[in-house]
Every structure is written in C-alpha cells, then in structure tokens.
Tab-separated table of C-alpha atoms in Angstrom:
chain	number	residue	atom	x	y	z
A	1	MET	CA	19.020	-13.160	8.820
A	2	GLU	CA	17.187	-11.872	11.914
A	3	ASN	CA	17.153	-13.716	15.386
A	4	LEU	CA	14.269	-16.071	14.999
A	5	GLU	CA	13.296	-15.891	18.660
A	6	GLU	CA	13.013	-12.083	18.397
A	7	LYS	CA	11.048	-12.516	15.367
A	8	LYS	CA	8.593	-14.670	16.903
A	9	LYS	CA	8.108	-12.190	19.782
A	10	ILE	CA	7.304	-9.462	17.146
A	11	ILE	CA	5.015	-11.521	15.385
A	12	ILE	CA	3.149	-12.501	18.488
A	13	ALA	CA	2.871	-8.768	19.465
A	14	ALA	CA	1.797	-7.978	15.953
A	15	LYS	CA	-0.864	-10.535	16.173
A	16	LYS	CA	-2.149	-8.920	19.391
A	17	GLY	CA	-2.570	-5.643	17.532
A	18	ASP	CA	0.646	-3.865	18.461
A	19	MET	CA	1.211	-1.417	15.404
A	20	ARG	CA	4.839	-0.848	16.358
A	21	ALA	CA	5.608	-4.537	15.908
A	22	PHE	CA	3.894	-4.609	12.819
A	23	GLU	CA	6.011	-1.660	11.805
A	24	LYS	CA	9.110	-3.664	12.653
A	25	ILE	CA	7.782	-6.520	10.392
A	26	LEU	CA	7.393	-4.209	7.713
A	27	TYR	CA	10.866	-3.194	8.182
A	28	ILE	CA	12.119	-6.781	7.961
A	29	TYR	CA	10.202	-7.399	4.771
A	30	GLU	CA	9.270	-4.480	2.733
A	31	LYS	CA	12.571	-4.572	0.807
A	32	ARG	CA	12.250	-8.257	0.335
A	33	ILE	CA	8.674	-8.261	-0.770
A	34	TYR	CA	9.002	-5.129	-3.137
A	35	SER	CA	11.947	-6.943	-4.720
A	36	HIS	CA	9.976	-10.096	-5.262
A	37	LEU	CA	7.147	-8.338	-6.639
A	38	TYR	CA	9.224	-6.404	-9.243
A	39	ARG	CA	10.799	-9.423	-10.466
A	40	MET	CA	7.063	-10.576	-10.750
A	41	VAL	CA	5.586	-7.814	-12.351
A	42	GLY	CA	8.794	-6.007	-13.974
A	43	GLN	CA	7.355	-2.597	-13.157
A	44	LYS	CA	8.521	-0.641	-10.414
A	45	GLU	CA	5.466	1.464	-10.223
A	46	ASP	CA	3.257	-1.579	-10.265
A	47	ALA	CA	5.684	-3.335	-7.527
A	48	GLU	CA	5.009	-0.312	-5.345
A	49	ASP	CA	1.282	-0.601	-5.701
A	50	LEU	CA	1.344	-4.186	-4.970
A	51	THR	CA	3.673	-4.028	-1.836
A	52	GLN	CA	1.208	-1.618	-0.192
A	53	THR	CA	-1.637	-4.070	-1.156
A	54	THR	CA	0.622	-7.093	0.091
A	55	PHE	CA	1.154	-5.449	3.690
A	56	LEU	CA	-2.466	-4.549	3.979
A	57	LYS	CA	-3.491	-8.052	3.502
A	58	LEU	CA	-0.754	-9.136	5.704
A	59	TYR	CA	-2.294	-6.751	8.415
A	60	LYS	CA	-5.780	-7.628	7.802
A	61	ASN	CA	-4.691	-11.492	8.294
A	62	ILE	CA	-2.088	-11.408	10.686
A	63	LYS	CA	-4.372	-12.797	13.288
A	64	SER	CA	-4.857	-15.866	11.692
A	65	ILE	CA	-1.298	-16.541	11.126
A	66	ASN	CA	0.117	-20.035	12.614
A	67	LEU	CA	3.165	-19.697	14.479
A	68	ASP	CA	4.136	-23.146	13.993
A	69	LYS	CA	4.201	-22.573	10.151
A	70	ASN	CA	7.131	-20.418	8.347
A	71	PHE	CA	6.251	-16.945	8.561
A	72	ASN	CA	8.665	-15.893	5.468
A	73	ALA	CA	6.812	-18.712	3.182
A	74	TRP	CA	3.376	-17.093	4.481
A	75	VAL	CA	4.657	-13.403	3.580
A	76	TYR	CA	5.805	-14.464	0.178
A	77	LYS	CA	2.681	-16.537	-0.459
A	78	ILE	CA	0.300	-13.386	0.311
A	79	ALA	CA	2.807	-11.311	-2.260
A	80	THR	CA	2.733	-13.982	-4.743
A	81	ASN	CA	-1.165	-14.378	-4.791
A	82	THR	CA	-1.579	-10.461	-4.825
A	83	ALA	CA	0.820	-10.340	-7.877
A	84	TYR	CA	-1.173	-13.169	-9.609
A	85	ASP	CA	-4.759	-11.628	-8.865
A	86	TRP	CA	-3.262	-8.193	-10.344
A	87	LEU	CA	-1.918	-9.864	-13.536
A	88	ARG	CA	-5.252	-12.022	-14.037
A	89	LYS	CA	-7.048	-8.577	-13.870
A	90	LYS	CA	-4.677	-6.511	-15.852
A	91	ARG	CA	-3.946	-9.316	-18.607
A	92	GLY	CA	-7.351	-11.014	-18.550
A	93	HIS	CA	-5.914	-14.700	-17.858
A	94	PRO	CA	-4.299	-16.330	-15.148
A	95	GLU	CA	-0.599	-16.162	-15.633
A	96	GLN	CA	2.067	-18.541	-13.760
A	97	PHE	CA	5.269	-16.924	-13.028
A	98	MET	CA	6.968	-20.153	-12.772
A	99	GLU	CA	6.603	-22.384	-15.655
A	100	ASP	CA	5.724	-26.216	-15.106
A	101	MET	CA	8.715	-28.170	-16.800
A	102	GLY	CA	7.546	-31.333	-15.735
A	103	THR	CA	10.276	-33.681	-14.572
A	104	ILE	CA	12.009	-34.048	-17.612
A	105	GLU	CA	15.513	-33.952	-16.282
A	106	THR	CA	17.177	-36.321	-13.767
A	107	ILE	CA	18.372	-34.055	-10.851
A	108	GLU	CA	20.802	-36.482	-9.453
A	109	ASP	CA	23.777	-34.170	-9.987
A	110	GLU	CA	21.888	-31.048	-8.540
A	111	THR	CA	24.687	-30.822	-5.829
A	112	ALA	CA	27.125	-29.883	-8.463
A	113	TYR	CA	25.541	-26.531	-9.005
A	114	ASP	CA	25.327	-25.973	-5.246
A	115	MET	CA	29.105	-24.973	-4.919
A	116	ILE	CA	30.743	-22.637	-6.959
A	117	GLU	CA	34.497	-21.746	-7.599
A	118	SER	CA	35.825	-19.351	-5.073
A	119	LEU	CA	37.389	-17.214	-7.997
A	120	GLU	CA	33.935	-16.387	-9.104
A	121	ASN	CA	33.776	-13.293	-7.129
A	122	LYS	CA	30.567	-11.466	-5.558
A	123	ASP	CA	30.141	-9.003	-8.726
A	124	ALA	CA	30.277	-12.196	-11.198
A	125	ILE	CA	27.546	-13.635	-9.081
A	126	GLU	CA	25.479	-10.550	-9.043
A	127	TYR	CA	26.062	-10.175	-12.648
A	128	ALA	CA	24.928	-13.799	-13.555
A	129	MET	CA	21.913	-13.414	-10.921
A	130	ASN	CA	20.638	-10.451	-13.000
A	131	ASN	CA	21.205	-12.149	-16.200
A	132	ILE	CA	19.196	-15.352	-15.728
A	133	LYS	CA	15.297	-15.476	-15.762
A	134	LYS	CA	13.587	-13.375	-13.032
A	135	SER	CA	11.572	-16.474	-11.894
A	136	TYR	CA	14.771	-18.449	-11.571
A	137	LYS	CA	16.412	-15.620	-9.561
A	138	SER	CA	13.260	-15.662	-7.393
A	139	ILE	CA	13.523	-19.490	-6.472
A	140	LEU	CA	17.125	-19.003	-5.731
A	141	ILE	CA	16.496	-16.325	-3.377
A	142	LEU	CA	13.655	-18.082	-1.863
A	143	PHE	CA	15.892	-21.329	-1.438
A	144	TYR	CA	19.197	-19.812	-0.463
A	145	ARG	CA	18.577	-16.518	1.077
A	146	GLU	CA	15.118	-17.170	2.918
A	147	GLU	CA	15.759	-20.810	3.511
A	148	LEU	CA	12.633	-22.206	2.522
A	149	SER	CA	11.806	-25.962	1.902
A	150	TYR	CA	10.618	-27.181	-1.629
A	151	GLN	CA	7.187	-27.459	-0.040
A	152	GLU	CA	7.350	-23.741	1.314
A	153	ILE	CA	8.437	-22.497	-1.993
A	154	ALA	CA	5.700	-24.272	-3.703
A	155	ASP	CA	3.094	-22.790	-1.336
A	156	ALA	CA	4.470	-19.687	-1.580
A	157	LEU	CA	4.487	-19.595	-5.253
A	158	SER	CA	1.370	-21.610	-5.776
A	159	VAL	CA	3.099	-24.228	-7.894
A	160	PRO	CA	3.512	-27.863	-7.745
A	161	LEU	CA	6.250	-29.226	-5.753
A	162	ASN	CA	7.777	-30.868	-8.779
A	163	THR	CA	7.481	-27.609	-10.489
A	164	VAL	CA	9.871	-26.126	-7.713
A	165	LYS	CA	12.325	-28.959	-8.080
A	166	SER	CA	12.811	-28.666	-11.729
A	167	ASN	CA	12.700	-24.869	-11.764
A	168	LEU	CA	15.259	-24.920	-8.858
A	169	TYR	CA	17.289	-27.215	-10.681
A	170	ARG	CA	17.322	-25.259	-14.186
A	171	ALA	CA	17.990	-22.126	-11.995
A	172	LYS	CA	21.197	-23.368	-10.589
A	173	LYS	CA	22.029	-24.795	-13.939
A	174	SER	CA	21.451	-21.443	-15.649
A	175	LEU	CA	23.362	-19.497	-12.942
A	176	LYS	CA	26.215	-21.687	-13.444
A	177	GLU	CA	26.083	-21.301	-17.145
A	178	GLN	CA	26.003	-17.430	-16.774
A	179	LEU	CA	28.967	-17.768	-14.487
A	180	ILE	CA	31.052	-19.646	-17.081
A	181	SER	CA	30.006	-17.469	-19.804
A	182	LYS	CA	31.560	-14.353	-17.915
A	183	ILE	CA	34.877	-15.964	-17.449
B	1	MET	CA	38.057	-24.208	-3.405
B	2	ASN	CA	34.553	-24.427	-3.619
B	3	ILE	CA	32.200	-22.041	-1.855
B	4	PRO	CA	28.381	-22.557	-1.499
B	5	ILE	CA	26.289	-20.589	-3.587
B	6	ALA	CA	23.880	-19.798	-0.627
B	7	GLN	CA	26.880	-17.479	0.758
B	8	TYR	CA	26.956	-15.352	-2.344
B	9	ILE	CA	23.297	-15.259	-2.784
B	10	LYS	CA	22.439	-13.864	0.681
B	11	GLU	CA	24.881	-10.938	0.133
B	12	ILE	CA	23.314	-9.702	-2.951
B	13	PRO	CA	21.225	-6.722	-2.353
B	14	GLU	CA	17.591	-6.458	-2.896
B	15	GLU	CA	15.832	-3.548	-4.844
B	16	ASN	CA	15.847	-0.210	-3.242
B	17	ILE	CA	12.424	0.600	-2.142
B	18	PRO	CA	11.131	3.875	-3.661
B	19	ASP	CA	10.973	6.896	-1.298
B	20	GLY	CA	8.014	7.185	0.941
B	21	LEU	CA	6.808	3.529	0.388
B	22	HIS	CA	7.178	2.631	4.167
B	23	GLU	CA	4.868	5.498	5.125
B	24	LYS	CA	2.350	4.876	2.478
B	25	ILE	CA	1.926	1.279	3.839
B	26	LEU	CA	1.608	2.413	7.069
B	27	GLU	CA	-0.944	5.360	5.985
B	28	ASN	CA	-2.870	2.710	4.080
B	29	ILE	CA	-3.079	0.667	7.510
B	30	ARG	CA	-4.151	3.419	9.454
B	31	LEU	CA	-6.769	4.126	7.030
B	32	TYR	CA	-7.979	0.845	7.000
B	33	LYS	CA	-8.282	0.483	10.956
B	34	PHE	CA	-10.510	3.896	10.658
B	35	LYS	CA	-12.429	2.381	7.939
B	36	VAL	CA	-13.387	-0.652	10.144
B	37	LYS	CA	-14.438	1.953	13.028
B	38	PHE	CA	-16.080	3.938	10.550
B	39	THR	CA	-18.153	0.972	8.881
B	40	PHE	CA	-19.224	0.046	12.653
B	41	ALA	CA	-20.446	3.674	13.228
B	42	ILE	CA	-22.469	3.613	10.071
B	43	SER	CA	-24.105	0.356	10.940
B	44	VAL	CA	-25.321	1.537	14.194
B	45	LEU	CA	-26.751	4.476	12.906
B	46	ALA	CA	-28.216	2.781	9.928
B	47	THR	CA	-29.988	0.430	12.548
B	48	ASN	CA	-31.006	3.368	14.593
B	49	PHE	CA	-32.586	5.057	11.711
B	50	LEU	CA	-34.430	2.225	10.410
B	51	PHE	CA	-35.600	1.483	13.883
B	52	SER	CA	-37.042	5.134	14.169
B	53	LEU	CA	-38.723	4.942	10.684
B	54	TRP	CA	-40.204	1.809	12.040
B	55	VAL	CA	-41.633	3.428	15.067
B	56	VAL	CA	-43.042	6.460	13.361
B	57	PHE	CA	-44.642	4.136	10.416
B	58	SER	CA	-46.083	1.906	13.412
B	59	LYS	CA	-47.401	4.714	15.033
B	60	ILE	CA	-49.139	5.892	11.825
B	61	GLY	CA	-50.380	2.202	10.980
B	62	ASP	CA	-52.079	2.055	14.528
B	63	SER	CA	-53.939	5.446	14.237
B	64	ASN	CA	-56.698	6.692	12.188
B	65	ILE	CA	-54.419	9.369	10.681
B	66	PHE	CA	-55.465	8.821	7.005
B	67	SER	CA	-59.145	9.321	7.877
B	68	ALA	CA	-58.630	12.449	10.036
B	69	PHE	CA	-56.079	14.078	6.843
B	70	GLN	CA	-58.930	13.128	4.532
B	71	TYR	CA	-61.119	15.202	6.549
B	72	LEU	CA	-58.671	17.986	6.514
B	73	LEU	CA	-58.297	17.709	2.869
B	74	ASP	CA	-61.675	18.140	2.077
B	75	GLY	CA	-61.868	21.122	4.085
B	76	PHE	CA	-58.813	22.449	2.346
B	77	GLU	CA	-57.902	26.218	2.646
B	78	MET	CA	-54.798	28.099	2.016
B	79	ASN	CA	-54.618	30.155	5.456
B	80	THR	CA	-52.419	29.812	8.515
B	81	ALA	CA	-55.450	28.593	10.667
B	82	TYR	CA	-55.859	25.918	8.364
B	83	LEU	CA	-51.859	25.079	8.199
B	84	THR	CA	-52.104	25.101	11.991
B	85	ASP	CA	-54.843	22.698	12.273
B	86	VAL	CA	-53.000	20.106	10.026
B	87	ALA	CA	-49.653	20.385	11.928
B	88	ASN	CA	-51.623	19.920	15.325
B	89	ALA	CA	-53.471	16.943	13.934
B	90	PHE	CA	-50.360	15.401	12.696
B	91	THR	CA	-48.227	16.090	15.991
B	92	GLN	CA	-51.274	14.378	17.747
B	93	PHE	CA	-50.862	11.204	15.913
B	94	ILE	CA	-47.121	11.151	15.794
B	95	PRO	CA	-45.257	12.785	18.875
B	96	MET	CA	-42.946	15.766	17.940
B	97	GLU	CA	-40.006	13.923	19.553
B	98	TYR	CA	-40.481	10.991	17.025
B	99	ILE	CA	-40.172	13.156	14.271
B	100	ILE	CA	-37.254	14.988	15.383
B	101	MET	CA	-35.548	11.490	16.363
B	102	LEU	CA	-36.195	10.533	12.553
B	103	LEU	CA	-35.076	13.718	10.725
B	104	ALA	CA	-32.113	13.768	13.055
B	105	ASN	CA	-31.309	10.244	12.087
B	106	PHE	CA	-31.970	11.032	8.531
B	107	PHE	CA	-29.345	13.944	8.382
B	108	VAL	CA	-26.607	12.113	10.244
B	109	MET	CA	-27.134	9.096	7.931
B	110	GLY	CA	-26.831	11.585	4.765
B	111	TYR	CA	-23.728	13.456	6.285
B	112	LEU	CA	-21.888	10.050	6.859
B	113	ILE	CA	-22.563	8.924	3.435
B	114	HIS	CA	-21.050	12.480	2.303
B	115	ILE	CA	-17.959	11.558	4.436
B	116	SER	CA	-17.368	8.064	3.299
B	117	LYS	CA	-17.433	9.348	-0.300
B	118	LYS	CA	-14.804	11.688	0.588
B	119	PHE	CA	-13.110	8.758	2.613
B	120	LYS	CA	-13.051	6.609	-0.485
B	121	LYS	CA	-11.316	9.416	-2.572
B	122	LEU	CA	-8.907	9.708	0.456
B	123	LEU	CA	-8.029	5.725	0.146
B	124	LEU	CA	-7.516	6.015	-3.806
B	125	HIS	CA	-5.140	9.146	-3.550
B	126	SER	CA	-3.032	7.512	-0.927
B	127	ARG	CA	-2.086	4.835	-3.293
C-alpha cells in the first residue's frame, strides 16, 4: 500500500491541475480500476473503455474531492457508477452488481472466516478467489486489500450497508468452501 | 497456525491492463482539456458574430434603406452603372467595415464548426 502522506500530496497537486500528479494517480489506480471493472462487466474491451471513461470523470471531478474522505472509496465509486450507467444503457435496465440478500444470516461467527490455515498456500487462495462469484471477489478485495470500511464499500458500490455486510459474510464463507473443496 | 485472509488477498495479482491503455487515458484527458478551451473560443466567436449581426441589423433598421432599394428596384437595369449605384447605396447605409466584420465572423464560425466536427471524430477514434 502506498504511503498515505505521499498520496495526499499527490492528490492535492492533482487538484491544483498538476498533470504529472494526475499521472501518478493513474499509475496507482489504473490496474485496480481496470480489474474492478472487468469483474463487473466481464469483457476486457468493455472494461478498457470504462476505465478510460472513469479516469476522464476522475479528472473532471478531482477539484471537488474532499481530502477528509477516503480517496480509494471515491475512485471506486466513480468506476462503479460508470459501469452501472453502461450496463443500464446496454441492457436497458438497471442492474445491481451486488445482490441484496437482506440479513438472512446471523453474522456472529464471521471472524471464523477471517483466518485461514497456513497450509493453504497462495496458489490455493488465488484459485479459490478465481472460483467464487465476481461480486464476492470484488467485495473481498475492497475490504481486505483496499481496507475500505463497510460504509465506504456501500458508497463505492452504491448498495445498502446491510447488503455489504451480508455479501462480505457470504464471500468469506464461499472462499472458505472453495479452499476446503481444493484440499 | 492460522493466517489472516487479508495477508493473502493483498498478494493476489490484479488483471494486467491492456497495452496502450495508460496512454489512451492521458490522450483522452488532453483532448478534454483542449475541448474546454475550444468551446470557450467558439463561445467568444459566437458572441462576436451575434453582436456584429445585431450592429448591422440595427443600422438597417435605423436607415431608410428599404425605400432607397425600392427606388433602385423600380429603375432596374442590368448594366455596370446600375450595379455600381446599388453597391454605393448599400455602403452608404451600412459601412463597409461592418460588412467585412460580419463576413469574417461568419467564415470563422463556419470554419470552427467544421473543425469541431473533425474534433468529435478524433475523440471517438481515441477510444
């Protein structure tokens, strides 16, 4: 994860119109946003177009970013909304990437899924991640890698907070099941 | 021993971005910046054009140009002397510099519209 102070300086410079600073932001996020969009739309060419649109929107709106808020969440929110708009236009109806499952499960033993056995190696995790639903993979990445809070994920994916909690729970459970089936 | 999932997930590689995507994004942003400046220039020129049009029309409105032309039309003849008379009468009511200003604005506007169409194509091809 990049140095937060350094990143803040880059964002401030980009807000002032420094193109080199914006390019640094592009280097930091292009791969992540492209992957996120690819998981959402499932086609490389479409993900490529949407990545371009996302960064253009980011450039147009960077002056309005509130530095007290999580920049990662803001970038993901722009990307997600761009993909939703595109899906709506292409398929003619609004489509949610993340299913609203309600709060059907008690999430009391969620922490059980936060840990994995050390014998489950990196390849096994990668395999498991590639075999769970794409929306689960996204939410796990946003939560663990991007370190976004539940609320930030809800904002970034434009879904209710409870949907994030239930999906995250199911994602962890699904990952664990994949790992067990691999053994 | 148990290890946090987070540790593993952080290490999983993201998708590789397609070749040239980084450059395409920057190109789009440069074109957007140009588009903003271009739109500003067109707005200034459009204002200028409308203003010059308004000046010429107010000159026409203030004068008795229509009765003068009616008089000229009544004595219509297809020869050089007659056409010179018409041109002289016209420039008497509307000074030549106003006409030149209006025509220049008109051609610049037309040219910019032509360029903006090309520019639109350029934006589409950069995708």
